[in-house]
Short mmCIF file of C-alpha atoms and ligand atoms in Angstrom, two decimals:
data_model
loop_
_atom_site.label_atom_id
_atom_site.label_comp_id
_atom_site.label_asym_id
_atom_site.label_seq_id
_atom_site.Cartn_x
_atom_site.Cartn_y
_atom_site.Cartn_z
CA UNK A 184 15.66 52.50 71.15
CA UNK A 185 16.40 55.30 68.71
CA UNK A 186 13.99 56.73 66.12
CA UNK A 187 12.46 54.27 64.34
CA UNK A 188 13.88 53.60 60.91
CA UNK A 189 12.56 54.83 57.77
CA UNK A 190 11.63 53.02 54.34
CA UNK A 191 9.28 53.91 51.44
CA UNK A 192 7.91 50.26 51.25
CA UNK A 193 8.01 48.07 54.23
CA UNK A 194 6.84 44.04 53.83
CA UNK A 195 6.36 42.60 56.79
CA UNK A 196 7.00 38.47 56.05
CA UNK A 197 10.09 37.17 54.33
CA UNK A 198 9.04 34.32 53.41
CA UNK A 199 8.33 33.24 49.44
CA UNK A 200 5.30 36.17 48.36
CA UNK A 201 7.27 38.81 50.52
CA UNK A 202 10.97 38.11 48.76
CA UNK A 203 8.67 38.19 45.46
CA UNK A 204 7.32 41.45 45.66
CA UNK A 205 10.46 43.04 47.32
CA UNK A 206 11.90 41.31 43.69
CA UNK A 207 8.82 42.63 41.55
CA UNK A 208 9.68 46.43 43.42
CA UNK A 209 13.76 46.07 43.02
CA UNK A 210 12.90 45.18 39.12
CA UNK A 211 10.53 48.10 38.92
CA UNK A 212 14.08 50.27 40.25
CA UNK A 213 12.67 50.89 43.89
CA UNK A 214 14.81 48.06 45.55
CA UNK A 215 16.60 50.95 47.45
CA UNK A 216 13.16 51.95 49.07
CA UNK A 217 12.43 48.19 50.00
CA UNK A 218 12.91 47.08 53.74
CA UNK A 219 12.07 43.35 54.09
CA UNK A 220 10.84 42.55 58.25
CA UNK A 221 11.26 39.14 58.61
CA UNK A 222 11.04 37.14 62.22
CA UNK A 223 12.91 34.55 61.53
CA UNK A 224 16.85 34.91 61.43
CA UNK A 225 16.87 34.48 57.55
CA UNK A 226 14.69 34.96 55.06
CA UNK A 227 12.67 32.32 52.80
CA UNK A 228 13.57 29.07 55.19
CA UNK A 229 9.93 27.68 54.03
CA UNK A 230 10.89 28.51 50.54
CA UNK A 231 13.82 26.20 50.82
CA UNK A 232 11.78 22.87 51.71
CA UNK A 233 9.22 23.30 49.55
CA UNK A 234 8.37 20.46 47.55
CA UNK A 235 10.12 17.91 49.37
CA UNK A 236 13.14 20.40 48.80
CA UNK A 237 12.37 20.20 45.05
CA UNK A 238 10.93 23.25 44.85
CA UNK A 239 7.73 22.74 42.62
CA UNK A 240 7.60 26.69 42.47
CA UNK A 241 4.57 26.46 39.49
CA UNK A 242 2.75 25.26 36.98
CA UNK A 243 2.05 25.45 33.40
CA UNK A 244 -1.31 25.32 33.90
CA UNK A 245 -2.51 28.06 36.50
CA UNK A 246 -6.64 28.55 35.43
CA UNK A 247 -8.63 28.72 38.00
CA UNK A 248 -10.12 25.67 38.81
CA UNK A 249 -6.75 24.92 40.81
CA UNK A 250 -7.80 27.86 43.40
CA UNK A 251 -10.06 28.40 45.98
CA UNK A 252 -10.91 31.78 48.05
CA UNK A 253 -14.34 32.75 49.95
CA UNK A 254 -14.69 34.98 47.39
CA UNK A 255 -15.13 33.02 43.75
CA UNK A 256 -12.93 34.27 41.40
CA UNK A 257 -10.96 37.11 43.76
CA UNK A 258 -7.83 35.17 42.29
CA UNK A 259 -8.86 36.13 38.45
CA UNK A 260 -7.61 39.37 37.86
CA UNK A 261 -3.84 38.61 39.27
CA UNK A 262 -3.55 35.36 37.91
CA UNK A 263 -4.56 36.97 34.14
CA UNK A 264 -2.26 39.43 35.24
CA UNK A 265 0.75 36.91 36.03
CA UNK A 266 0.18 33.45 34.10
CA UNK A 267 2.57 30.70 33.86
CA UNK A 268 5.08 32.34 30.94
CA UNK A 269 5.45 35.32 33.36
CA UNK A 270 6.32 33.30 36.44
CA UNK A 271 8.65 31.28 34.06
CA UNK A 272 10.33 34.76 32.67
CA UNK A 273 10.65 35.52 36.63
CA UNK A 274 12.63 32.84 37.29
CA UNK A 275 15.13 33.24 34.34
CA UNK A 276 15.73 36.84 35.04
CA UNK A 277 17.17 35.62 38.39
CA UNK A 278 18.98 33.09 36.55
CA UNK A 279 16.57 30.27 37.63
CA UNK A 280 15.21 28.03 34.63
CA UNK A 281 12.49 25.53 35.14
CA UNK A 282 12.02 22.36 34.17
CA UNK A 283 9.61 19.33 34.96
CA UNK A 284 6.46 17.12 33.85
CA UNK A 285 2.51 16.98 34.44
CA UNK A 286 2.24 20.91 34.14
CA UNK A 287 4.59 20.98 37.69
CA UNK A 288 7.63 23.20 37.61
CA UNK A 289 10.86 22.98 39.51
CA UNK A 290 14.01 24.69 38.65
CA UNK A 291 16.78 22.68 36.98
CA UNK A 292 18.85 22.07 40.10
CA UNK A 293 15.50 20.20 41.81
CA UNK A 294 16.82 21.66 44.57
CA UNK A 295 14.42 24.63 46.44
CA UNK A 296 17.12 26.41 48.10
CA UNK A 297 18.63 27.88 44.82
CA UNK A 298 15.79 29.76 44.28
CA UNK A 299 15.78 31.15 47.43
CA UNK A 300 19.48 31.63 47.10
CA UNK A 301 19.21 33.70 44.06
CA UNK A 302 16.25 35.79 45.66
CA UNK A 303 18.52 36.27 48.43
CA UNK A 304 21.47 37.46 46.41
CA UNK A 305 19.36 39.90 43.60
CA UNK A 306 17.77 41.31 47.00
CA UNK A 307 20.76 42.23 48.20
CA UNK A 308 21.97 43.60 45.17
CA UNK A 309 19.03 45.79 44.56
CA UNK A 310 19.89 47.39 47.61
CA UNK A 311 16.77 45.84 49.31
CA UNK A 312 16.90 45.46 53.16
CA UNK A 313 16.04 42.91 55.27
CA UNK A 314 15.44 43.30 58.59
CA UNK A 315 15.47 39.75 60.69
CA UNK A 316 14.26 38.39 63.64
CA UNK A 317 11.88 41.38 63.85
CA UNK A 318 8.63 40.05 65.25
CA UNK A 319 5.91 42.47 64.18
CA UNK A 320 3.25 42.93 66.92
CA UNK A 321 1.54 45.86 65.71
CA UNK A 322 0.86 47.99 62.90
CA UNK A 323 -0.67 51.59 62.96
CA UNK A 324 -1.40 54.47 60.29
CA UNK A 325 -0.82 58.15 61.51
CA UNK A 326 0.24 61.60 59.76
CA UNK A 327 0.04 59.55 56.47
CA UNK A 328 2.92 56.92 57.53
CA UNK A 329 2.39 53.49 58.68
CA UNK A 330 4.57 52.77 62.09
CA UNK A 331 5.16 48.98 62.60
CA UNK A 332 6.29 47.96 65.98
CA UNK A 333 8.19 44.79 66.44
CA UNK A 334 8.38 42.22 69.91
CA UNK A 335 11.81 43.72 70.70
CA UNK A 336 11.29 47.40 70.35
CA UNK A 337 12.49 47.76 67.09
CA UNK A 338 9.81 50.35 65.22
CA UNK A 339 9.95 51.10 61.08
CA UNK A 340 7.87 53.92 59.46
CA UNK A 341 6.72 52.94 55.56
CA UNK A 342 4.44 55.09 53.63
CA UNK A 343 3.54 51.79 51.84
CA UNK A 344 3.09 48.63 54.06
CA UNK A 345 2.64 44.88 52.54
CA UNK A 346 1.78 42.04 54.36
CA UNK A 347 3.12 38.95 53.81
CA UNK A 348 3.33 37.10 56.90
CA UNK A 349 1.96 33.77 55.47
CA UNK A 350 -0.75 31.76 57.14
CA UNK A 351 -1.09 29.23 60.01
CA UNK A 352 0.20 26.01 58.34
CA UNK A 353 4.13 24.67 59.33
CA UNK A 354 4.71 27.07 62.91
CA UNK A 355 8.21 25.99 62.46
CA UNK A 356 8.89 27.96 59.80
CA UNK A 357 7.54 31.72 61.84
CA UNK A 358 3.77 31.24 60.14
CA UNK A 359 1.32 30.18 63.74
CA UNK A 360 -1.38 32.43 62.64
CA UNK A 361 -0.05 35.11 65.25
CA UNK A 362 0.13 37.65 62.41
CA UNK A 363 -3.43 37.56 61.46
CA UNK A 364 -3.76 39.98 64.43
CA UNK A 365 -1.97 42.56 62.64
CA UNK A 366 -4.78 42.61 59.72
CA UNK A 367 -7.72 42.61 62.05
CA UNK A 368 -5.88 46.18 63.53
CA UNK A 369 -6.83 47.51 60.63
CA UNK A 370 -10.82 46.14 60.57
CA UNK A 371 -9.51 43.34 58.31
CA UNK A 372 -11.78 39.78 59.19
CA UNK A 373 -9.97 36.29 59.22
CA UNK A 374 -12.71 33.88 57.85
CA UNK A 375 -12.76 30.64 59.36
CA UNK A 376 -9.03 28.75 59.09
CA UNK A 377 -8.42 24.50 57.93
CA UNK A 378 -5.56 23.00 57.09
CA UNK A 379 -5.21 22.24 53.68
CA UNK A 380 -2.61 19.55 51.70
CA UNK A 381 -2.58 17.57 55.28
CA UNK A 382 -3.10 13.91 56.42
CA UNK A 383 -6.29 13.17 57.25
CA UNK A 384 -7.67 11.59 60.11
CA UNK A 385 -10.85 9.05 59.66
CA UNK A 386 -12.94 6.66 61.72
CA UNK A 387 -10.82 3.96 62.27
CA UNK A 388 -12.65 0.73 62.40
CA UNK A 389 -13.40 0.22 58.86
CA UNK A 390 -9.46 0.43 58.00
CA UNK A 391 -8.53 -1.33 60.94
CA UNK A 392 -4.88 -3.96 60.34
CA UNK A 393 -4.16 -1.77 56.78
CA UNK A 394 -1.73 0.75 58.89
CA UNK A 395 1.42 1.04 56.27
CA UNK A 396 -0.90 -1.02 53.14
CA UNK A 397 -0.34 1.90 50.32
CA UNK A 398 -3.00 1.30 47.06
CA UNK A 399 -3.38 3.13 43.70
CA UNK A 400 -6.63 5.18 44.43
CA UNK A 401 -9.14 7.57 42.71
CA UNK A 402 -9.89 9.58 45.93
CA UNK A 403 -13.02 11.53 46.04
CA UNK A 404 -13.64 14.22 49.11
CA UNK A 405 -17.37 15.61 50.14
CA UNK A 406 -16.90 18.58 53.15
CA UNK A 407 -16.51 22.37 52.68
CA UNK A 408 -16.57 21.74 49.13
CA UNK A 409 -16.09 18.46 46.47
CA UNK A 410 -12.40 17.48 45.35
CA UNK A 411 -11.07 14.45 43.44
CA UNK A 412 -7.58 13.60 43.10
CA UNK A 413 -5.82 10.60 41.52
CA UNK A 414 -3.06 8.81 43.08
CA UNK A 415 -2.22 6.89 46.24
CA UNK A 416 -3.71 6.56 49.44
CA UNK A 417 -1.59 4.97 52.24
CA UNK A 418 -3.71 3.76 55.50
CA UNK A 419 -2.19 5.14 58.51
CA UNK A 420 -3.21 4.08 61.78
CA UNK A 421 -5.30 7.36 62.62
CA UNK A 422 -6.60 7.54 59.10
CA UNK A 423 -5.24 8.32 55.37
CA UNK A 424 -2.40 10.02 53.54
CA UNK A 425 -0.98 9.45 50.34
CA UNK A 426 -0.69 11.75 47.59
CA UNK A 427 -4.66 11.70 46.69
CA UNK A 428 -5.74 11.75 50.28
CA UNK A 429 -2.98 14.61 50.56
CA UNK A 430 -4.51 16.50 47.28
CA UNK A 431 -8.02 16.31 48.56
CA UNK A 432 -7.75 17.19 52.39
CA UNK A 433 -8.48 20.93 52.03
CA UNK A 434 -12.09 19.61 51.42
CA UNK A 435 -12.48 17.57 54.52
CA UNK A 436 -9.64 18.58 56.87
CA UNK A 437 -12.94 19.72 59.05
CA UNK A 438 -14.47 16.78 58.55
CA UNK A 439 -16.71 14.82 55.52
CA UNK A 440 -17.09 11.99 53.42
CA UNK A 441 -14.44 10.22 51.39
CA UNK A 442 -14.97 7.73 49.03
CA UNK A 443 -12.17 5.48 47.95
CA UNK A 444 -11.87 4.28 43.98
CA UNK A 445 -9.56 1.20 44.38
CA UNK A 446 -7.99 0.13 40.71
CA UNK A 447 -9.00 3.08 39.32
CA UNK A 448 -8.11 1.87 35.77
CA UNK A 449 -10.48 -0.87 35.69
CA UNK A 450 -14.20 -0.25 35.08
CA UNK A 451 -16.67 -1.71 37.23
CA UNK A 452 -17.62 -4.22 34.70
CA UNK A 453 -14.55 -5.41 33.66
CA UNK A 454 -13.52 -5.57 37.65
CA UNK A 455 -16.64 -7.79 37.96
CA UNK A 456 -15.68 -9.87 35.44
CA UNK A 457 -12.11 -10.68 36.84
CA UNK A 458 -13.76 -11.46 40.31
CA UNK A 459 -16.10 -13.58 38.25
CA UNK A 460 -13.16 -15.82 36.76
CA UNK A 461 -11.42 -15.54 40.48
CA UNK A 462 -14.53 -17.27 41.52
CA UNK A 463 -14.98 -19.64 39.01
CA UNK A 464 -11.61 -20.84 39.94
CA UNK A 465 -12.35 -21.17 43.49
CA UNK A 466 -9.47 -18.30 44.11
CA UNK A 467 -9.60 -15.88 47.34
CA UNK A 468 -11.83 -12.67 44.45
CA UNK A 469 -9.25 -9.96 45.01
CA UNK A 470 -5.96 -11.83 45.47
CA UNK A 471 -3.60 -10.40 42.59
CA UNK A 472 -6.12 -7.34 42.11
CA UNK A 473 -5.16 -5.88 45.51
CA UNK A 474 -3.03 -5.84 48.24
CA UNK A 475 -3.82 -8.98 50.35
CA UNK A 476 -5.00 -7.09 53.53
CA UNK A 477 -6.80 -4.75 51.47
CA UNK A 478 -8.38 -7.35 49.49
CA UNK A 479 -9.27 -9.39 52.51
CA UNK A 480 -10.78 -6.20 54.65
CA UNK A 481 -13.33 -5.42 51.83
CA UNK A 482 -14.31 -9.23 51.15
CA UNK A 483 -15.17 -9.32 54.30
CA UNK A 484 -17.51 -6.73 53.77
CA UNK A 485 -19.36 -7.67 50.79
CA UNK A 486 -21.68 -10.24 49.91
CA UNK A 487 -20.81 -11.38 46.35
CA UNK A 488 -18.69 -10.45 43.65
CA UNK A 489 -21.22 -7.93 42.55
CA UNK A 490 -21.51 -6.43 46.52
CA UNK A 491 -17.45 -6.49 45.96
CA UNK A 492 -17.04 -4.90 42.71
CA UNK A 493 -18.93 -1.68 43.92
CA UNK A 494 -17.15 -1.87 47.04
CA UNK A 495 -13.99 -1.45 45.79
CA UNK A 496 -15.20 1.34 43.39
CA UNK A 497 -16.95 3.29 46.00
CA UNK A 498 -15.46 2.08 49.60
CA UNK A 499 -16.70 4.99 51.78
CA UNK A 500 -14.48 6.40 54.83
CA UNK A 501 -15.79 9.23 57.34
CA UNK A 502 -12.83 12.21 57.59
CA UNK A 503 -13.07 13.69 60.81
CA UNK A 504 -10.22 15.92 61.13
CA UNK A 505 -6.93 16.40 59.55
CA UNK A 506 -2.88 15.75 61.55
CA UNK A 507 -3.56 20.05 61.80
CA UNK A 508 -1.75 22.81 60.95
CA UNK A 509 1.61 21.75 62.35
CA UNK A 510 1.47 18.87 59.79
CA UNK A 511 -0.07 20.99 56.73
CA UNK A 512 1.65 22.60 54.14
CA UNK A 513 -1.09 25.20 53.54
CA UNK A 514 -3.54 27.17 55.41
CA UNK A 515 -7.22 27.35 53.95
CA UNK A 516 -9.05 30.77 54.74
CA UNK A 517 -7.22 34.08 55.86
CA UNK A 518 -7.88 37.69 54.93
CA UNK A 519 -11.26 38.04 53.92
CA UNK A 520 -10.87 38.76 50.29
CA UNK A 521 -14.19 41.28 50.35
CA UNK A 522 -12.13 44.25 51.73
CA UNK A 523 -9.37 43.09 49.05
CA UNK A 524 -8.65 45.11 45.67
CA UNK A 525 -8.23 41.61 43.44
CA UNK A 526 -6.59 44.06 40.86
CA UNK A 527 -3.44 45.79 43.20
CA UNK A 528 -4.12 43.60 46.72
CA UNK A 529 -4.59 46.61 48.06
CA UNK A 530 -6.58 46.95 51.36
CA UNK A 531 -9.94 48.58 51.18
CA UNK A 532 -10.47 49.19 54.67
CA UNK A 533 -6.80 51.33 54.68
CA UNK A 534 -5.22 52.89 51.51
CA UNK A 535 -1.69 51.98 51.05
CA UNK A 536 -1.58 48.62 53.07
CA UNK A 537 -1.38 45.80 50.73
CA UNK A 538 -1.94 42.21 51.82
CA UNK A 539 -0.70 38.85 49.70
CA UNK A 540 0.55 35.48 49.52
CA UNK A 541 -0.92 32.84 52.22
CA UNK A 542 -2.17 35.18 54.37
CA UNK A 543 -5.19 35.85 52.08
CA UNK A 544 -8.09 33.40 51.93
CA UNK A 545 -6.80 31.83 48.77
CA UNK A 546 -5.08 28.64 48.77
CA UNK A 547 -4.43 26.29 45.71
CA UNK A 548 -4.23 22.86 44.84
CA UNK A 549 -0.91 20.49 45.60
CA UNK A 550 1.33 21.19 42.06
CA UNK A 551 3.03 24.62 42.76
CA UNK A 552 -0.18 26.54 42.94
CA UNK A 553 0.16 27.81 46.56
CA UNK A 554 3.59 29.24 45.42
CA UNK A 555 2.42 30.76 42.47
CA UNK A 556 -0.53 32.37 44.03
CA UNK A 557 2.22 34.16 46.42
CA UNK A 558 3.98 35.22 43.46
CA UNK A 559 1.21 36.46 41.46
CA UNK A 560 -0.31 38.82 43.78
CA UNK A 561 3.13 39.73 45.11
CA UNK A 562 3.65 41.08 41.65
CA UNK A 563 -0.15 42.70 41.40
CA UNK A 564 0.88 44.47 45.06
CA UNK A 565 4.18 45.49 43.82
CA UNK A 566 3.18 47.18 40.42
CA UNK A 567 0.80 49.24 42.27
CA UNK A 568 3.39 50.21 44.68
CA UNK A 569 6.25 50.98 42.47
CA UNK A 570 3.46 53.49 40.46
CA UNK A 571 2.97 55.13 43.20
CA UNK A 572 6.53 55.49 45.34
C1 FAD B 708 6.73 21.55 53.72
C2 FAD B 708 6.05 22.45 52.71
C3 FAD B 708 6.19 22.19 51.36
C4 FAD B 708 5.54 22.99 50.42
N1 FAD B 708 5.72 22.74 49.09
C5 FAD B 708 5.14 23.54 48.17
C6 FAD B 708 5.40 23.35 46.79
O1 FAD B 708 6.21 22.50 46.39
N2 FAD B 708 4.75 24.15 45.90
C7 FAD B 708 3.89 25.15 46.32
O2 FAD B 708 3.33 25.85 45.47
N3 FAD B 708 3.67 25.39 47.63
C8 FAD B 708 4.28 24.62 48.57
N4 FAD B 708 4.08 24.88 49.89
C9 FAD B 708 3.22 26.03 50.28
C10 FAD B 708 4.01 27.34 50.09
O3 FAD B 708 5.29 27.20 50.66
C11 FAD B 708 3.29 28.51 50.76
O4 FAD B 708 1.96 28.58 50.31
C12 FAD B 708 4.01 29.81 50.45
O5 FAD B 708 5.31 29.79 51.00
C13 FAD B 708 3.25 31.02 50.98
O6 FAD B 708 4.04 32.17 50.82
P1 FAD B 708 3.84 33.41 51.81
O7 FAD B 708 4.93 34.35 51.54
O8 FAD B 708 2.45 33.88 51.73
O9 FAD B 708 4.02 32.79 53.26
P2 FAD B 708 5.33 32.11 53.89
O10 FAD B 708 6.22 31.59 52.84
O11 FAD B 708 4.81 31.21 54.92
O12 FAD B 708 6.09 33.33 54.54
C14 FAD B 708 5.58 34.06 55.60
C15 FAD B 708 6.75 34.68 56.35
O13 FAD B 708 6.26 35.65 57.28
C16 FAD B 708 7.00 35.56 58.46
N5 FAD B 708 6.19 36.09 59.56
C17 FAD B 708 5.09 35.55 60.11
N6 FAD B 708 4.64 36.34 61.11
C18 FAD B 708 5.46 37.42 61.15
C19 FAD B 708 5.51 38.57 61.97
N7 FAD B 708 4.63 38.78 62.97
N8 FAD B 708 6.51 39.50 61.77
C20 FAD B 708 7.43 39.28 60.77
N9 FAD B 708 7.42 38.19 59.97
C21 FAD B 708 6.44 37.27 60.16
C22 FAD B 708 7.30 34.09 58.61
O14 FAD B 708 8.44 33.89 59.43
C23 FAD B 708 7.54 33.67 57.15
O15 FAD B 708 8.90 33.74 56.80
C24 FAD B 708 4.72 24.09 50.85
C25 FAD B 708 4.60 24.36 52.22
C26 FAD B 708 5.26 23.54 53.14
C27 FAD B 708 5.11 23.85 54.62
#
């Protein structure tokens, strides 16, 4: 190997927060200084699927209620710092205009890949290189230069080094968790990792016969902390998925308590009273109000209309574990955000190493929050940088 190669700013991950701040730096003038180490052969291949290959890259309503880190409120400052009408202006400047309804955002096209397309393309404009299938290993910090060192041989000096190397959710796309290593080398603690926006697995008995039976749900989760999402849940044979089961799984992926809301726009009086009628018509209660296996499974259960009623407003289900991180989209817990400036990501355990995206212990609701959390603090790391190179 020859002498390692040289860059100003070095951002190991090229996945979505890395391309973001190597755009933030190259709009800031410093995309010449920018080398992008990526391991997979190209960069932002996660980008390109996200939301079901929609790309629901944000939301018009990022306060914080929608995040979650170890430490409340580290997500403040960049988020105040980057709301939704900058992430929108981000996205028009690389000729990428959103569109979309509930507060989600997806560029016109609906299609991911052009935003990663026209990352790709103002990268390479700016002059901003990317380095691929470079497997970083290691990292170290001597004579005032970080030296990263990747699985091949391949070594890059960076006075300024950003990691972006993404979590432990989705291996396929180069994020196994692997990278964390290159944080702790630096004193940096991982707190404890769950998969987050994941199927969920549940004791079985209780659904048993409902595999493929999907229902309009209120879905309410009780584990690491409380969630409640309103949806669909669709019985599985290990357990639950569904878009509220999938919005709520963060909370329980470790195991909890769910509790199912069946016809969630019915109260429970007015439910009771249309199992009353049922009755008084010598009808099966829930035929026409739910599915029919549904309907049967919790009549079994209950003893009376009344019995019923709250049954179907509050049928409880055990989580005990989630499909894992192969199946999630996001990782829950990372970087402990302690040793974290919430202002610049900056590291406080090693000046000039900045750490964002995934890899941090913040991780955001289903609705283009996880993407705009990588983009937010990409931009916080990157206007610290470019003041400083
Ligand atoms: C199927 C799917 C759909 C999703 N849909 C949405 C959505 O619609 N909206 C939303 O907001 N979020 C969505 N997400 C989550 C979102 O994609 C991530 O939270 C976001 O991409 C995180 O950005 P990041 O840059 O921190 O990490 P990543 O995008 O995961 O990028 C990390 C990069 O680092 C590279 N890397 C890892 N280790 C190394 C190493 N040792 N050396 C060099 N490079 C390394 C990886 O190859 C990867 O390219 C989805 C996720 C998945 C899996």
């Amino acid at each position: 190997m020859g002498a390692p190669y040289y860059c100003k700013v070095l951002i190991v991950g090229g996945g979505a927060g890395g391309m973001f701040a190597a755009a933030r730096l190259a709009q800031a003038g410093k995309g010449g200084d920018v080398c992008i180490a990526e391991r997979g052969g190209r960069l932002g291949r996660k980008l390109s699927v996200t939301g079901n290959g929609q790309g629901n890259v944000t939301n018009s309503d990022v306060s914080a209620a929608y995040f979650r880190s170890g430490r409340p409120g580290f997500f403040l400052p960049a988020l105040r710092a980057f709301p939704f009408s900058a992430a929108e202006e981000f996205y028009a400047s690389l000729g990428i205009f959103l569109t979309g309804e509930e507060g989600r955002k997806y560029p016109l096209s609906r299609q991911a890949s052009s935003v990663t397309d026209a990352l790709r393309a103002f990268l390479e404009r700016s002059g901003v290189r990317a380095e691929t299938d470079f497997r970083a290993v290691r990292a170290a910090f001597s004579g005032g230069r970080f030296r990263v060192f990747a699985e091949d041989g391949r070594e890059i000096d960076a006075e300024k080094l950003v990691f972006a190397f993404g979590g432990k959710a989705a291996k396929q796309f180069g994020t196994d968790g692997s990278a964390y290593a290159l944080a702790e080398g630096f004193g940096h603690k991982i707190t404890p990792l769950y998969p987050s926006l994941v199927q969920l697995k549940t004791e079985t008995e209780p659904i048993r016969g409902l595999k493929g039976i999907r229902a309009p749900a209120r879905v309410k989760a009780e584990g690491r902390y409380c969630a409640e999402a309103e949806g669909d849940v669709l019985f599985t044979d290990y357990g639950v998925s569904g878009s509220a089961a999938f919005a709520v799984s963060g909370a329980v992926s470790g195991g909890g308590r769910l509790e199912i809301e069946f016809l969630p726009e019915l109260g429970e009086k007015e439910l009771l009273s249309y199992l009353r009628r049922r009755e008084k018509l010598s009808l099966p209660l829930t035929g026409g109000l739910l599915h029919n296996q549904l309907g049967r499974m919790l009549e079994k259960r209950a003893d009376g209309a009344e019995e019923l009623a709250a049954l179907i407003k509050r049928f409880p289900l055990r989580a005990t574990g989630s499909a894992g991180f192969d199946a999630a989209q996001v990782t829950a817990g990372g970087v402990d955000t302690e040793t974290i400036d919430p202002h610049t990501m900056e590291s406080l355990l090693q000046k000039g190493l900045y750490i964002v995206g995934e890899a941090l212990d913040v991780d955001g609701d289903c609705g283009g929050y996880n993407l705009h959390w990588a983009l937010a603090s990409a931009a916080a790391a990157a206007r610290a940088i470019a003041e400083e190179v």
